[in-house]
């Protein structure tokens, strides 16, 4: 990875945007560390490990921890491909403008349509899960009513903080980063060093979870332990027009999000395993919410309360980061006249944030939260089942478009470069990894109930089907004159400008 062919000494950020066909409208007040914090709090190893710990152990036992390494390695490849793309196209919105400039507006429409709904549903899910921590912190007896009210509070507070401007959003993201690091790395190390109750050998034994005589099936089933964790790094690119020197800083923030997030998740997961006073009950599926008990035993009542404060901060920061990323995608979509109401959503507020797009990125999750409240128990899980698959599909749409463009002769011309041979190799491996990950996510269950077993694919078909109908009936973007499928031409312009 090098900066060979850098444009930074010859071309400012506004000039680079002008080559891409846009005005420099945002305030570039986000530092490298704030950008990294945005991606890291979106990825949120604290939220991911807490949510998946018991499920992963009950499926494949302690060896399920190795999925963090496997998925982290695969997603690192994807982040490197994204790094080359965003370095040439540092445009707000991420997935949508990258897919548009690498392939075309219809291709970008479908990729971004699936992605935006996956993000919106994820916002609802994170706020909903965060409500349980908030109710515990406030000593509120959990109920469906309190779950809804606290979910709406988290969504509203995050929205107000986002309305305050990029600096406030970045400041909260940095606070969330500190909460995440203390809640996963510091706590994980403390549990490993001072509260170890199990032997290291447990990470190499299934503890009875071998499926029907073969551990392979059980281990594959535990892929959820990593697949639901390693995304969010793309949010660093969603705010590209709010970062100084984005072509150099954002790729670095992306791969650091994966590397540091992976280490954090490993320490956290391992700490909970080693400190568990009754590990076998978790593996047997008898204790499906074991972390509060582990913390109570290891930290005491006061320590567990402190962790709740950290956890609520992390959840709030995660919701804020998701809203920020979704709003920039909606703004980018609208700026190119690709959505109904694009004139309204394509406006910036006096604080130079896409306030109307932010409102949409908060109101729709709030509506989904109300639907979950009035619907049957377990509806949230069914509604969100397709979200992670949708995100992986959107990611791979960019990876595939980049590989296609390489076959046409594209050599990325941004400040971040893997080199010609390195770019080809990483791009091919990233696509192979993505196809494998999508297979794992879409693989039907074996419960015997059709809806339960195929809910992920059902959700995807519904969202993609509605998007495809709208695309071919309403023809969004028919009046859009924004550039598309011009990666080769832009690369030539950047090199010519350097020369």
PDB file of C-alpha atoms in Angstrom, residues 208-465:
ATOM      1  CA  UNK A 208     -20.348 -31.379  22.922  1.00  0.00           C
ATOM      2  CA  UNK A 209     -21.502 -29.182  20.021  1.00  0.00           C
ATOM      3  CA  UNK A 210     -20.653 -31.477  17.121  1.00  0.00           C
ATOM      4  CA  UNK A 211     -23.946 -31.511  15.260  1.00  0.00           C
ATOM      5  CA  UNK A 212     -24.756 -34.934  13.832  1.00  0.00           C
ATOM      6  CA  UNK A 213     -21.310 -36.370  14.416  1.00  0.00           C
ATOM      7  CA  UNK A 214     -19.424 -33.671  12.474  1.00  0.00           C
ATOM      8  CA  UNK A 215     -18.138 -30.440  13.921  1.00  0.00           C
ATOM      9  CA  UNK A 216     -17.856 -28.797  10.478  1.00  0.00           C
ATOM     10  CA  UNK A 217     -21.578 -28.114  10.204  1.00  0.00           C
ATOM     11  CA  UNK A 218     -21.681 -26.660  13.715  1.00  0.00           C
ATOM     12  CA  UNK A 219     -18.661 -24.440  13.032  1.00  0.00           C
ATOM     13  CA  UNK A 220     -20.150 -23.173   9.754  1.00  0.00           C
ATOM     14  CA  UNK A 221     -23.355 -22.405  11.632  1.00  0.00           C
ATOM     15  CA  UNK A 222     -21.411 -20.191  14.020  1.00  0.00           C
ATOM     16  CA  UNK A 223     -20.221 -17.924  11.180  1.00  0.00           C
ATOM     17  CA  UNK A 224     -22.724 -15.412  12.534  1.00  0.00           C
ATOM     18  CA  UNK A 225     -20.135 -14.623  15.227  1.00  0.00           C
ATOM     19  CA  UNK A 226     -18.111 -12.676  12.682  1.00  0.00           C
ATOM     20  CA  UNK A 227     -20.486 -11.942   9.799  1.00  0.00           C
ATOM     21  CA  UNK A 228     -22.723  -9.719  11.941  1.00  0.00           C
ATOM     22  CA  UNK A 229     -19.719  -7.813  13.278  1.00  0.00           C
ATOM     23  CA  UNK A 230     -17.450  -6.610  10.470  1.00  0.00           C
ATOM     24  CA  UNK A 231     -19.255  -3.866   8.633  1.00  0.00           C
ATOM     25  CA  UNK A 232     -19.413  -0.150   9.353  1.00  0.00           C
ATOM     26  CA  UNK A 233     -15.980   0.669   7.973  1.00  0.00           C
ATOM     27  CA  UNK A 234     -17.686   1.914   4.793  1.00  0.00           C
ATOM     28  CA  UNK A 235     -19.243   4.738   6.857  1.00  0.00           C
ATOM     29  CA  UNK A 236     -15.822   6.403   6.818  1.00  0.00           C
ATOM     30  CA  UNK A 237     -16.382   6.980   3.099  1.00  0.00           C
ATOM     31  CA  UNK A 238     -20.005   8.122   3.457  1.00  0.00           C
ATOM     32  CA  UNK A 239     -18.781  11.455   4.890  1.00  0.00           C
ATOM     33  CA  UNK A 240     -15.895  11.876   2.416  1.00  0.00           C
ATOM     34  CA  UNK A 241     -16.801  15.489   1.617  1.00  0.00           C
ATOM     35  CA  UNK A 242     -16.534  16.426   5.307  1.00  0.00           C
ATOM     36  CA  UNK A 243     -12.949  15.164   5.733  1.00  0.00           C
ATOM     37  CA  UNK A 244      -9.783  17.027   4.764  1.00  0.00           C
ATOM     38  CA  UNK A 245      -7.544  15.109   2.351  1.00  0.00           C
ATOM     39  CA  UNK A 246     -10.070  12.229   2.177  1.00  0.00           C
ATOM     40  CA  UNK A 247      -8.223  10.348  -0.569  1.00  0.00           C
ATOM     41  CA  UNK A 248      -5.440   9.563   1.875  1.00  0.00           C
ATOM     42  CA  UNK A 249      -7.169   9.589   5.255  1.00  0.00           C
ATOM     43  CA  UNK A 250     -10.330   7.595   4.597  1.00  0.00           C
ATOM     44  CA  UNK A 251      -8.675   4.408   3.261  1.00  0.00           C
ATOM     45  CA  UNK A 252      -6.453   4.355   6.343  1.00  0.00           C
ATOM     46  CA  UNK A 253      -9.461   4.869   8.643  1.00  0.00           C
ATOM     47  CA  UNK A 254     -11.257   1.990   6.896  1.00  0.00           C
ATOM     48  CA  UNK A 255      -8.615  -0.678   7.309  1.00  0.00           C
ATOM     49  CA  UNK A 256      -7.754   0.495  10.832  1.00  0.00           C
ATOM     50  CA  UNK A 257     -11.437   0.108  11.734  1.00  0.00           C
ATOM     51  CA  UNK A 258     -11.220  -3.551  10.688  1.00  0.00           C
ATOM     52  CA  UNK A 259      -7.856  -4.226  12.363  1.00  0.00           C
ATOM     53  CA  UNK A 260      -8.556  -2.513  15.695  1.00  0.00           C
ATOM     54  CA  UNK A 261     -12.180  -3.650  15.704  1.00  0.00           C
ATOM     55  CA  UNK A 262     -11.050  -7.246  15.170  1.00  0.00           C
ATOM     56  CA  UNK A 263      -8.524  -7.139  18.006  1.00  0.00           C
ATOM     57  CA  UNK A 264     -11.130  -5.540  20.275  1.00  0.00           C
ATOM     58  CA  UNK A 265     -13.722  -8.180  19.439  1.00  0.00           C
ATOM     59  CA  UNK A 266     -11.227 -11.001  20.037  1.00  0.00           C
ATOM     60  CA  UNK A 267     -10.250  -9.661  23.464  1.00  0.00           C
ATOM     61  CA  UNK A 268     -13.863  -9.078  24.451  1.00  0.00           C
ATOM     62  CA  UNK A 269     -15.119 -12.491  23.283  1.00  0.00           C
ATOM     63  CA  UNK A 270     -12.161 -14.303  24.859  1.00  0.00           C
ATOM     64  CA  UNK A 271     -12.563 -12.382  28.115  1.00  0.00           C
ATOM     65  CA  UNK A 272     -16.201 -13.378  28.493  1.00  0.00           C
ATOM     66  CA  UNK A 273     -15.385 -17.032  27.722  1.00  0.00           C
ATOM     67  CA  UNK A 274     -12.511 -17.207  30.193  1.00  0.00           C
ATOM     68  CA  UNK A 275     -14.380 -15.389  32.971  1.00  0.00           C
ATOM     69  CA  UNK A 276     -17.606 -17.366  32.636  1.00  0.00           C
ATOM     70  CA  UNK A 277     -18.370 -19.165  35.924  1.00  0.00           C
ATOM     71  CA  UNK A 278     -20.615 -21.712  34.174  1.00  0.00           C
ATOM     72  CA  UNK A 279     -19.445 -21.975  30.570  1.00  0.00           C
ATOM     73  CA  UNK A 280     -21.160 -25.290  29.884  1.00  0.00           C
ATOM     74  CA  UNK A 281     -24.614 -23.796  30.579  1.00  0.00           C
ATOM     75  CA  UNK A 282     -24.001 -21.184  27.834  1.00  0.00           C
ATOM     76  CA  UNK A 283     -22.751 -23.815  25.376  1.00  0.00           C
ATOM     77  CA  UNK A 284     -25.801 -25.980  26.104  1.00  0.00           C
ATOM     78  CA  UNK A 285     -28.108 -23.036  25.385  1.00  0.00           C
ATOM     79  CA  UNK A 286     -29.418 -22.887  28.950  1.00  0.00           C
ATOM     80  CA  UNK A 287     -28.219 -19.310  29.524  1.00  0.00           C
ATOM     81  CA  UNK A 288     -28.962 -17.109  26.508  1.00  0.00           C
ATOM     82  CA  UNK A 289     -28.068 -13.812  28.212  1.00  0.00           C
ATOM     83  CA  UNK A 290     -24.916 -14.711  30.160  1.00  0.00           C
ATOM     84  CA  UNK A 291     -22.898 -11.489  30.001  1.00  0.00           C
ATOM     85  CA  UNK A 292     -24.763  -9.624  32.804  1.00  0.00           C
ATOM     86  CA  UNK A 293     -24.048 -12.559  35.117  1.00  0.00           C
ATOM     87  CA  UNK A 294     -20.393 -12.688  34.064  1.00  0.00           C
ATOM     88  CA  UNK A 295     -20.022  -8.958  34.730  1.00  0.00           C
ATOM     89  CA  UNK A 296     -21.844  -9.149  38.059  1.00  0.00           C
ATOM     90  CA  UNK A 297     -19.562 -11.978  39.189  1.00  0.00           C
ATOM     91  CA  UNK A 298     -16.373 -10.314  37.922  1.00  0.00           C
ATOM     92  CA  UNK A 299     -17.034  -6.625  38.577  1.00  0.00           C
ATOM     93  CA  UNK A 300     -19.604  -6.522  41.339  1.00  0.00           C
ATOM     94  CA  UNK A 301     -22.828  -4.482  41.279  1.00  0.00           C
ATOM     95  CA  UNK A 302     -21.097  -1.100  40.950  1.00  0.00           C
ATOM     96  CA  UNK A 303     -18.753  -2.294  38.229  1.00  0.00           C
ATOM     97  CA  UNK A 304     -21.642  -3.776  36.267  1.00  0.00           C
ATOM     98  CA  UNK A 305     -23.426  -0.420  36.526  1.00  0.00           C
ATOM     99  CA  UNK A 306     -20.375   1.384  35.146  1.00  0.00           C
ATOM    100  CA  UNK A 307     -20.348  -1.044  32.238  1.00  0.00           C
ATOM    101  CA  UNK A 308     -23.997  -0.224  31.541  1.00  0.00           C
ATOM    102  CA  UNK A 309     -23.083   3.467  31.235  1.00  0.00           C
ATOM    103  CA  UNK A 310     -20.329   2.548  28.787  1.00  0.00           C
ATOM    104  CA  UNK A 311     -22.661   0.255  26.852  1.00  0.00           C
ATOM    105  CA  UNK A 312     -25.433   2.864  26.540  1.00  0.00           C
ATOM    106  CA  UNK A 313     -22.861   5.397  25.321  1.00  0.00           C
ATOM    107  CA  UNK A 314     -21.634   2.907  22.743  1.00  0.00           C
ATOM    108  CA  UNK A 315     -25.167   2.139  21.539  1.00  0.00           C
ATOM    109  CA  UNK A 316     -26.033   5.845  21.256  1.00  0.00           C
ATOM    110  CA  UNK A 317     -22.852   6.504  19.311  1.00  0.00           C
ATOM    111  CA  UNK A 318     -23.590   3.535  17.054  1.00  0.00           C
ATOM    112  CA  UNK A 319     -27.094   4.861  16.282  1.00  0.00           C
ATOM    113  CA  UNK A 320     -25.642   8.321  15.615  1.00  0.00           C
ATOM    114  CA  UNK A 321     -23.028   6.910  13.231  1.00  0.00           C
ATOM    115  CA  UNK A 322     -25.652   4.845  11.394  1.00  0.00           C
ATOM    116  CA  UNK A 323     -27.938   7.868  11.012  1.00  0.00           C
ATOM    117  CA  UNK A 324     -25.037   9.980   9.730  1.00  0.00           C
ATOM    118  CA  UNK A 325     -24.019   7.356   7.170  1.00  0.00           C
ATOM    119  CA  UNK A 326     -27.608   6.736   5.997  1.00  0.00           C
ATOM    120  CA  UNK A 327     -28.333  10.458   5.643  1.00  0.00           C
ATOM    121  CA  UNK A 328     -25.233  11.015   3.484  1.00  0.00           C
ATOM    122  CA  UNK A 329     -26.303   8.165   1.237  1.00  0.00           C
ATOM    123  CA  UNK A 330     -29.809   9.644   0.925  1.00  0.00           C
ATOM    124  CA  UNK A 331     -28.311  13.079   0.263  1.00  0.00           C
ATOM    125  CA  UNK A 332     -26.013  11.705  -2.425  1.00  0.00           C
ATOM    126  CA  UNK A 333     -28.932   9.837  -4.009  1.00  0.00           C
ATOM    127  CA  UNK A 334     -31.032  13.003  -3.957  1.00  0.00           C
ATOM    128  CA  UNK A 335     -28.308  15.316  -5.232  1.00  0.00           C
ATOM    129  CA  UNK A 336     -28.222  13.219  -8.395  1.00  0.00           C
ATOM    130  CA  UNK A 337     -32.062  13.386  -8.653  1.00  0.00           C
ATOM    131  CA  UNK A 338     -32.467   9.643  -8.098  1.00  0.00           C
ATOM    132  CA  UNK A 339     -35.193   9.646  -5.393  1.00  0.00           C
ATOM    133  CA  UNK A 340     -38.724  11.036  -4.988  1.00  0.00           C
ATOM    134  CA  UNK A 341     -38.499  14.289  -3.035  1.00  0.00           C
ATOM    135  CA  UNK A 342     -34.884  14.706  -4.113  1.00  0.00           C
ATOM    136  CA  UNK A 343     -35.039  18.522  -3.988  1.00  0.00           C
ATOM    137  CA  UNK A 344     -36.059  18.378  -0.326  1.00  0.00           C
ATOM    138  CA  UNK A 345     -33.614  15.666   0.748  1.00  0.00           C
ATOM    139  CA  UNK A 346     -30.775  17.127  -1.330  1.00  0.00           C
ATOM    140  CA  UNK A 347     -30.575  20.306   0.763  1.00  0.00           C
ATOM    141  CA  UNK A 348     -27.996  21.172   3.425  1.00  0.00           C
ATOM    142  CA  UNK A 349     -28.935  23.029   6.597  1.00  0.00           C
ATOM    143  CA  UNK A 350     -27.295  26.205   7.879  1.00  0.00           C
ATOM    144  CA  UNK A 351     -24.906  23.929   9.789  1.00  0.00           C
ATOM    145  CA  UNK A 352     -24.022  22.247   6.490  1.00  0.00           C
ATOM    146  CA  UNK A 353     -25.529  18.855   7.299  1.00  0.00           C
ATOM    147  CA  UNK A 354     -28.231  17.069   5.258  1.00  0.00           C
ATOM    148  CA  UNK A 355     -30.919  17.781   7.871  1.00  0.00           C
ATOM    149  CA  UNK A 356     -33.890  16.565   5.825  1.00  0.00           C
ATOM    150  CA  UNK A 357     -32.119  13.331   4.915  1.00  0.00           C
ATOM    151  CA  UNK A 358     -31.232  12.922   8.601  1.00  0.00           C
ATOM    152  CA  UNK A 359     -34.900  13.321   9.465  1.00  0.00           C
ATOM    153  CA  UNK A 360     -35.824  10.514   7.066  1.00  0.00           C
ATOM    154  CA  UNK A 361     -33.010   8.319   8.452  1.00  0.00           C
ATOM    155  CA  UNK A 362     -34.563   8.698  11.909  1.00  0.00           C
ATOM    156  CA  UNK A 363     -38.310   8.781  11.221  1.00  0.00           C
ATOM    157  CA  UNK A 364     -38.467   5.575   9.156  1.00  0.00           C
ATOM    158  CA  UNK A 365     -36.607   3.566  11.869  1.00  0.00           C
ATOM    159  CA  UNK A 366     -39.017   5.086  14.411  1.00  0.00           C
ATOM    160  CA  UNK A 367     -41.995   3.927  12.320  1.00  0.00           C
ATOM    161  CA  UNK A 368     -40.474   0.442  12.062  1.00  0.00           C
ATOM    162  CA  UNK A 369     -40.021   0.458  15.861  1.00  0.00           C
ATOM    163  CA  UNK A 370     -43.745   1.209  16.289  1.00  0.00           C
ATOM    164  CA  UNK A 371     -44.635  -1.591  13.838  1.00  0.00           C
ATOM    165  CA  UNK A 372     -42.441  -3.961  15.858  1.00  0.00           C
ATOM    166  CA  UNK A 373     -44.250  -2.852  19.034  1.00  0.00           C
ATOM    167  CA  UNK A 374     -47.759  -3.510  17.702  1.00  0.00           C
ATOM    168  CA  UNK A 375     -46.716  -6.660  15.811  1.00  0.00           C
ATOM    169  CA  UNK A 376     -46.225 -10.195  17.129  1.00  0.00           C
ATOM    170  CA  UNK A 377     -43.310 -11.137  19.387  1.00  0.00           C
ATOM    171  CA  UNK A 378     -40.115 -11.795  17.467  1.00  0.00           C
ATOM    172  CA  UNK A 379     -41.064  -9.482  14.592  1.00  0.00           C
ATOM    173  CA  UNK A 380     -37.894  -7.410  14.993  1.00  0.00           C
ATOM    174  CA  UNK A 381     -35.726 -10.455  14.364  1.00  0.00           C
ATOM    175  CA  UNK A 382     -37.723 -11.307  11.250  1.00  0.00           C
ATOM    176  CA  UNK A 383     -37.680  -7.719   9.974  1.00  0.00           C
ATOM    177  CA  UNK A 384     -33.923  -7.397  10.425  1.00  0.00           C
ATOM    178  CA  UNK A 385     -33.030 -10.857   9.156  1.00  0.00           C
ATOM    179  CA  UNK A 386     -32.181  -9.675   5.646  1.00  0.00           C
ATOM    180  CA  UNK A 387     -30.250  -6.554   6.780  1.00  0.00           C
ATOM    181  CA  UNK A 388     -26.774  -8.068   7.057  1.00  0.00           C
ATOM    182  CA  UNK A 389     -27.141  -9.998   3.790  1.00  0.00           C
ATOM    183  CA  UNK A 390     -28.296  -6.767   2.134  1.00  0.00           C
ATOM    184  CA  UNK A 391     -25.212  -4.957   3.369  1.00  0.00           C
ATOM    185  CA  UNK A 392     -22.889  -7.695   2.107  1.00  0.00           C
ATOM    186  CA  UNK A 393     -24.636  -7.667  -1.287  1.00  0.00           C
ATOM    187  CA  UNK A 394     -24.174  -3.891  -1.559  1.00  0.00           C
ATOM    188  CA  UNK A 395     -20.502  -4.243  -0.619  1.00  0.00           C
ATOM    189  CA  UNK A 396     -19.935  -6.894  -3.236  1.00  0.00           C
ATOM    190  CA  UNK A 397     -21.714  -4.785  -5.854  1.00  0.00           C
ATOM    191  CA  UNK A 398     -18.854  -2.296  -5.504  1.00  0.00           C
ATOM    192  CA  UNK A 399     -16.193  -5.035  -5.409  1.00  0.00           C
ATOM    193  CA  UNK A 400     -17.630  -6.612  -8.575  1.00  0.00           C
ATOM    194  CA  UNK A 401     -17.892  -3.241 -10.333  1.00  0.00           C
ATOM    195  CA  UNK A 402     -14.267  -2.455  -9.461  1.00  0.00           C
ATOM    196  CA  UNK A 403     -13.094  -5.818 -10.836  1.00  0.00           C
ATOM    197  CA  UNK A 404     -15.116  -5.326 -14.027  1.00  0.00           C
ATOM    198  CA  UNK A 405     -13.564  -1.912 -14.478  1.00  0.00           C
ATOM    199  CA  UNK A 406     -10.064  -3.378 -14.001  1.00  0.00           C
ATOM    200  CA  UNK A 407     -10.785  -5.745 -16.890  1.00  0.00           C
ATOM    201  CA  UNK A 408     -11.559  -2.638 -18.954  1.00  0.00           C
ATOM    202  CA  UNK A 409      -8.168  -1.165 -18.105  1.00  0.00           C
ATOM    203  CA  UNK A 410      -8.869   0.874 -14.984  1.00  0.00           C
ATOM    204  CA  UNK A 411      -5.941   1.623 -12.704  1.00  0.00           C
ATOM    205  CA  UNK A 412      -7.103   3.603  -9.647  1.00  0.00           C
ATOM    206  CA  UNK A 413      -5.654   7.111  -9.648  1.00  0.00           C
ATOM    207  CA  UNK A 414      -6.263   8.170  -6.058  1.00  0.00           C
ATOM    208  CA  UNK A 415      -3.702   8.722  -3.328  1.00  0.00           C
ATOM    209  CA  UNK A 416      -4.196   5.212  -1.923  1.00  0.00           C
ATOM    210  CA  UNK A 417      -2.883   2.458  -4.179  1.00  0.00           C
ATOM    211  CA  UNK A 418      -2.297  -1.276  -3.872  1.00  0.00           C
ATOM    212  CA  UNK A 419      -0.296  -1.288  -7.078  1.00  0.00           C
ATOM    213  CA  UNK A 420      -1.419  -2.935 -10.309  1.00  0.00           C
ATOM    214  CA  UNK A 421      -0.717  -6.562  -9.323  1.00  0.00           C
ATOM    215  CA  UNK A 422      -1.762  -6.050  -5.705  1.00  0.00           C
ATOM    216  CA  UNK A 423      -5.011  -4.398  -6.741  1.00  0.00           C
ATOM    217  CA  UNK A 424      -5.949  -7.294  -9.025  1.00  0.00           C
ATOM    218  CA  UNK A 425      -5.126  -9.912  -6.391  1.00  0.00           C
ATOM    219  CA  UNK A 426      -6.959  -8.191  -3.543  1.00  0.00           C
ATOM    220  CA  UNK A 427      -9.996  -7.444  -5.728  1.00  0.00           C
ATOM    221  CA  UNK A 428     -10.343 -11.089  -6.851  1.00  0.00           C
ATOM    222  CA  UNK A 429      -9.900 -12.438  -3.322  1.00  0.00           C
ATOM    223  CA  UNK A 430     -12.368  -9.878  -1.934  1.00  0.00           C
ATOM    224  CA  UNK A 431     -15.013 -10.991  -4.439  1.00  0.00           C
ATOM    225  CA  UNK A 432     -14.396 -14.679  -3.682  1.00  0.00           C
ATOM    226  CA  UNK A 433     -14.693 -13.959   0.031  1.00  0.00           C
ATOM    227  CA  UNK A 434     -17.890 -11.960  -0.501  1.00  0.00           C
ATOM    228  CA  UNK A 435     -19.576 -14.761  -2.436  1.00  0.00           C
ATOM    229  CA  UNK A 436     -18.716 -17.211   0.355  1.00  0.00           C
ATOM    230  CA  UNK A 437     -20.035 -14.815   3.014  1.00  0.00           C
ATOM    231  CA  UNK A 438     -23.294 -14.264   1.134  1.00  0.00           C
ATOM    232  CA  UNK A 439     -23.745 -18.031   0.852  1.00  0.00           C
ATOM    233  CA  UNK A 440     -23.332 -18.390   4.606  1.00  0.00           C
ATOM    234  CA  UNK A 441     -25.860 -15.603   5.262  1.00  0.00           C
ATOM    235  CA  UNK A 442     -28.449 -16.773   2.711  1.00  0.00           C
ATOM    236  CA  UNK A 443     -28.191 -20.491   3.496  1.00  0.00           C
ATOM    237  CA  UNK A 444     -31.687 -21.627   4.590  1.00  0.00           C
ATOM    238  CA  UNK A 445     -32.189 -23.011   8.064  1.00  0.00           C
ATOM    239  CA  UNK A 446     -33.282 -26.541   8.853  1.00  0.00           C
ATOM    240  CA  UNK A 447     -36.140 -26.008  11.302  1.00  0.00           C
ATOM    241  CA  UNK A 448     -38.750 -27.300   8.868  1.00  0.00           C
ATOM    242  CA  UNK A 449     -40.743 -24.054   8.963  1.00  0.00           C
ATOM    243  CA  UNK A 450     -40.551 -22.386   5.526  1.00  0.00           C
ATOM    244  CA  UNK A 451     -40.811 -18.776   6.712  1.00  0.00           C
ATOM    245  CA  UNK A 452     -38.303 -19.274   9.506  1.00  0.00           C
ATOM    246  CA  UNK A 453     -35.821 -21.098   7.286  1.00  0.00           C
ATOM    247  CA  UNK A 454     -36.061 -18.695   4.326  1.00  0.00           C
ATOM    248  CA  UNK A 455     -36.752 -15.391   6.105  1.00  0.00           C
ATOM    249  CA  UNK A 456     -33.427 -13.872   5.010  1.00  0.00           C
ATOM    250  CA  UNK A 457     -34.098 -14.566   1.334  1.00  0.00           C
ATOM    251  CA  UNK A 458     -37.763 -13.557   1.664  1.00  0.00           C
ATOM    252  CA  UNK A 459     -36.773 -10.173   3.077  1.00  0.00           C
ATOM    253  CA  UNK A 460     -34.184  -9.657   0.351  1.00  0.00           C
ATOM    254  CA  UNK A 461     -36.608 -10.617  -2.442  1.00  0.00           C
ATOM    255  CA  UNK A 462     -39.238  -8.185  -1.119  1.00  0.00           C
ATOM    256  CA  UNK A 463     -36.834  -5.243  -0.853  1.00  0.00           C
ATOM    257  CA  UNK A 464     -35.010  -5.955  -4.133  1.00  0.00           C
ATOM    258  CA  UNK A 465     -38.301  -6.651  -5.930  1.00  0.00           C
TER     259      UNK A 465
END
